[in-house]
Amino acid sequence: MKFYSLNIVFIFSLFIFKSFSLIIKNDSTTTPHHIINWSLNADELRNITLQKIEEEKYIIEEIEQIPELECSFENVVVPLIDKVENEITFYSYYFYLLENVAVEKEIRQISAECYSEIEEFNYFNIWTNKNIFDKILAVKTNISNNIAKQLINDEDKRLLEQLINEFHIAGLDLSDADSEKLNELDMKIGNLEYAFTDCIYEDETTVSFTKEELEGIPERVLEGYDKEIIDGKEYYILNTLTSTLKAVAQYAKNENTRKKMSIVSGQRCKGNLELLKEAVNLRYEKAKLLGYNNYSEYKLQDKMAKNPENVIKFLDSLKEKLQPVAQEELNQLLELKKLEKMELNEPFNETIYDWELEYYKRQLLEKEYTINDNIIREYFPMTHVINEIFKIYEELFSLTFKEIENPSVWTTDVRQFEIYDQSTKIFMGTLYLDLYPRQGKYNHMANYSVDYGYVKKDGSRNYPIAAMVTNFSKPTENSPSLLTHKEVINYFHELGHALHQICSITKWSRFNGMNIEPDFVEGPAQMLEYFVWESEILKRISYHYKDQIPLSDEIIETIIKSKNFSSGTNNLKQILYAYADIKIHSIEQEDPTMNLYEIWNNLKKEITMMEPMETWPIAVFEHIMSGYDVNYYGYLWSQVYAADMFSQFKTYGVLNKEIGQRYRNVVLSKGSTENSMTLIKNFLFREPNDDAFLKTLGF
Ligand SMILES: *[C@@H]1O[C@H](CO)[C@@H](O)[C@H](O)[C@H]1NC(C)=O
Ligand SMILES: *[C@@H]1O[C@H](CO)[C@@H](O)[C@H](O)[C@H]1NC(C)=O
Ligand SMILES: *[C@@H]1O[C@H](CO)[C@@H](O)[C@H](O)[C@H]1NC(C)=O
Ligand SMILES: *[C@@H]1O[C@H](CO)[C@@H](O)[C@H](O)[C@H]1NC(C)=O
Ligand SMILES: *[C@@H]1O[C@H](CO)[C@@H](O)[C@H](O)[C@H]1NC(C)=O
Ligand SMILES: *[C@@H]1O[C@H](CO)[C@@H](O)[C@H](O)[C@H]1NC(C)=O
Ligand SMILES: *[C@@H]1O[C@H](CO)[C@@H](O)[C@H](O)[C@H]1NC(C)=O
Ligand SMILES: *[C@@H]1O[C@H](CO)[C@@H](O)[C@H](O)[C@H]1NC(C)=O
Ligand SMILES: CC(=O)N[C@H]1CO[C@H](CO)[C@@H](O)[C@@H]1O
Ligand SMILES: [Zn+2]
C-alpha cells in the first residue's frame, strides 16, 4: 500500500481546490431539499472524483499528523467520518446510480469508473490504514484516561466502538508477521472462491434427449434448444440453466428423463468439493488468527444473530415445526404419484424422490389452484396501483408525498417527490421514481440509496434521498401497463427499503436507514410484502383497467391460499442450505478429510427427509463462495422477524395508523443506532419468536 507524502498532497490539494469548484449537490439553506445536478459531462465527473479524493487525502494526512497524546474524538473521528462517510458516500451513490440509469453510455461507463475509484481509494487508504487505526485507538485510550473529552452522545460511543471493531476484524491489530499471514490467507481464499464460482458460470454440461423423452414439456420451451442427429435420430440438447432444470423437473412426463437431469445437474463441478473444503479450512485458520474459535463465530459477531448457537437454535426450531407439515405435503404428492403410476401400469414405491418433487407439485398446483396471472394483471394497472401504494404508505406511516413540478432528474420521465411528516409538515427526504425501461438502464426492480440522512458540521440536517428503479412498460392509449401480483409485491418491498431510509433520523450516516445488520436489512421490506397478501389491501389496490372494479372475493381467496403452497418442503430446503453453510463453517479444528458429499446427503435426509442421492448440489451452491458465506440463514431470519412485526398489524388492523406510526418511530426512525433485536422488542413489547411466521404459512 502506498501513501503519498504530505507535501505533495498539500500542494496538489490547493491546486485542485482552486482550479475548479464543481457543484453537484446544492444544499441551499433556502430550500430544505438538495438540488442535485444530474447532467454533468464526463470531464466534470472525472474532475469531481479527483477533487473528492484529494480532499480525502488531505484529511487523512492531517489526521495522521496528530500526536497520539492529542488524539480526541473531535480531531480524529469527527473529521474522518464526516468526510469519508457522510460526505463521500453521496458521491459513491451518485456514481453508482448513474452507472445504472444514465441515458448516455459514456456517462454510465465513466460513472462506473468513478465509483470504483472512490471505493478503492477508501479501501486502501482508510479501511486498511494502520496509522488511522492507531489514531482511533488513541482516541479510546485517551478518553478512558480522561485526557480526551468523554463521549456523552450514545451514537458517538457506538460509532467509536464500531470503528475499532471493524479495524479489528479486518486484522489491523495483528503483528506484522500475522498480518502478512492474513493477507496470504485472504489471497488463497479469494483464488478458491474465484475458481469455484468460475466453474459454475463456465459450466456447459448438456444432456441430449429425444422428443419422446421430453414429452410434456411445452413446445415453446423446447423451441429454444439446439438439436443434433445421432444415428439418424433427432435429439434436443438441453443445458443445465435453472430455467431448463425447472421446465424438465416440472413437466417431463418420463421419469427417467427427470431422474437423469436431476443426477447430471447434481453432479456438476465435482472439483468444487475440493475447493470448498480447502476454503473452509483456510477460513477456519483465518478466524483463529483473528482470535475466534471458529469461522462462523467470527462472521456472526456483528450480525443480529450474534453467534452460531443462535442461528442453529433458530433453524432447529423452524425445522421441527415445518417437518410434520412437509411430511403431509409429501403424502399428498405420493397420492398423485400412485394414481399416475397405476394409470401407467408402472411399478412404484412409497417414496418421493428429488426428481418427483417438482413434477407432482406442479400437478397439485394445477389441480387445486387455478390462478391465471393474465387475468389477475388486468386488475393491477400500473398508474393506479402506484398511486394507491403511495396513499397507503402516507396513511399508514403518517407521511405526505409531494411531487415536484420541475424536478432535477437524469431524464425527463423520472419523477421526484419530497416527503414530509404529515402532522408536523417537517421535511424528511427525497424519492426519485424511474419507472420505464431504457436502452442500457438496469432492467430489474431495485431501490437505490442516493444520500443518507445525518447531522452536518454546522448542526443542520442532511436529508436522505432514495431512488426506485423499475422496468414497467409505459402505458399507451391502447395498452395499459399491467402488473402481476408478484410485481406488486416487489414494488411494496423495494419501496419499503426507500421508506426505511427516508424515515430514519440519526446523527451519523452509518446508522441511517438500511445501514443495519445484514441479517435484518431485508426485514422492513419483507414486512411490507405481507400487506399484499391481505384481502383488505388487495381490494383496495386492485382496479380492473376496463371496468374499474376490484378483484372478486373468490380470486382474492385463491391468491391468498396459493401463498403457502408447499411451504413446508420449500422452507425445509432453505433450512438445508442455511444449515450446511453454518455447519461446515463451524469446525473447531482443521479438517482436511471433510467429506462434503456425505455431510450434504446426511443433512438432506435429516432436514428435508428426502432420500440421499449420488449428487453434490453443494458444489454449485454459489453463495458460500461469493461473499455470502455464513449468511444464507439471513433471508429466513429476517423473514421470521418481519412476520412477527407484521403480526401487530394483523392483530390490530393492517391499516391501523397507530401501529404504523409506532413502527415508524420505534423501528424505522432508529436506523441502526441500536441493535435491531432491541428495536423489534421495543415495537413488540416482548421477545420475538417464530410463531407469527408459521402462522403466515397457514399453520
Ligand atoms: C443553490 O440553490 C439556491 C436555491 O435554489 C440558489 O439560489 C443558488 O444560486 C444555488 N447555488 C448554486 C451554486 O447553484
Ligand atoms: C449542471 O451542470 C451543467 C454542466 O456543468 C451546467 O451546465 C448546468 O448549469 C448545471 N445545472 C444546474 C442547475 O446547476
Ligand atoms: C478538469 O480539471 C482539469 C485540471 O485539473 C482542468 O484543466 C479542466 O478544465 C477541468 N475540466 C472541467 C470540465 O472542469
Ligand atoms: C493517548 O493515547 C495514546 C495512544 O494509545 C497513548 O500513547 C497516550 O499515552 C495516551 N495519552 C495518555 C495521557 O494516556
Ligand atoms: C423406488 O423406485 C425408484 C424409481 O422410482 C427406484 O429408483 C428405487 O430404487 C426404488 N427404491 C426401492 C427401495 O425399491
Ligand atoms: C425490461 O423491459 C424490457 C422492455 O420491455 C424487456 O425487453 C426486458 O426483458 C425487461 N427486463 C426484465 C429483466 O424483465
Ligand atoms: C464456535 O465458537 C463459539 C465460541 O467459542 C462456541 O461457543 C461454539 O460452540 C462454536 N460453534 C460450534 C458450532 O462449534
Ligand atoms: C395459508 O395461509 C393463510 C394465511 O396466510 C391461511 O388463512 C390459510 O388457511 C392457509 N392455507 C393452507 C392450505 O394452509
Ligand atoms: C440496487 C440496490 O442498491 N439495491 C439495494 C436495495 O436494498 C437492499 C437492502 O438494503 C440492498 O442490499 C440492495 O443493494
Ligand atoms: Zn430487498
Short mmCIF file of N, CA, C and O and ligand atoms in Angstrom, two decimals, residues 23 25-31 33 35, ligand 1:
data_model
loop_
_atom_site.label_atom_id
_atom_site.label_comp_id
_atom_site.label_asym_id
_atom_site.label_seq_id
_atom_site.Cartn_x
_atom_site.Cartn_y
_atom_site.Cartn_z
N ILE A 23 -20.18 21.90 -8.56
CA ILE A 23 -21.14 21.61 -7.51
C ILE A 23 -22.16 20.62 -8.03
O ILE A 23 -22.82 20.86 -9.04
N LYS A 25 -24.21 18.84 -5.61
CA LYS A 25 -25.32 18.89 -4.66
C LYS A 25 -25.38 20.28 -4.05
O LYS A 25 -24.43 20.73 -3.42
N ASN A 26 -26.47 20.97 -4.25
CA ASN A 26 -26.61 22.32 -3.70
C ASN A 26 -27.49 22.24 -2.46
O ASN A 26 -28.70 22.11 -2.55
N ASP A 27 -26.84 22.32 -1.30
CA ASP A 27 -27.59 22.27 -0.05
C ASP A 27 -27.96 23.67 0.38
O ASP A 27 -27.56 24.14 1.43
N SER A 28 -28.66 24.34 -0.48
CA SER A 28 -29.04 25.71 -0.14
C SER A 28 -29.87 25.71 1.13
O SER A 28 -30.67 24.81 1.37
N THR A 29 -29.67 26.72 1.95
CA THR A 29 -30.46 26.78 3.18
C THR A 29 -31.85 27.33 2.92
O THR A 29 -32.72 27.28 3.78
N THR A 30 -32.07 27.86 1.70
CA THR A 30 -33.40 28.42 1.43
C THR A 30 -34.41 27.34 1.11
O THR A 30 -35.60 27.53 1.29
N THR A 31 -33.94 26.19 0.60
CA THR A 31 -34.86 25.06 0.44
C THR A 31 -34.29 23.89 1.21
O THR A 31 -33.07 23.70 1.22
N HIS A 33 -34.57 20.73 0.62
CA HIS A 33 -34.12 19.57 -0.17
C HIS A 33 -32.83 19.89 -0.91
O HIS A 33 -32.49 21.03 -1.13
N ILE A 35 -30.67 20.11 -4.27
CA ILE A 35 -30.87 20.17 -5.71
C ILE A 35 -29.65 19.48 -6.30
O ILE A 35 -28.53 19.94 -6.11
C1 LIG B 1 -28.39 26.77 -4.78
O1 LIG B 1 -29.81 26.84 -4.74
C2 LIG B 1 -30.31 28.11 -4.37
C3 LIG B 1 -31.81 28.00 -4.21
O2 LIG B 1 -32.40 27.36 -5.31
C4 LIG B 1 -29.90 29.14 -5.43
O3 LIG B 1 -30.34 30.40 -5.06
C5 LIG B 1 -28.37 29.17 -5.53
O4 LIG B 1 -27.96 30.02 -6.57
C6 LIG B 1 -27.86 27.76 -5.83
N1 LIG B 1 -26.40 27.78 -5.77
C7 LIG B 1 -25.65 27.23 -6.72
C8 LIG B 1 -24.18 27.34 -6.51
O5 LIG B 1 -26.12 26.69 -7.70
#
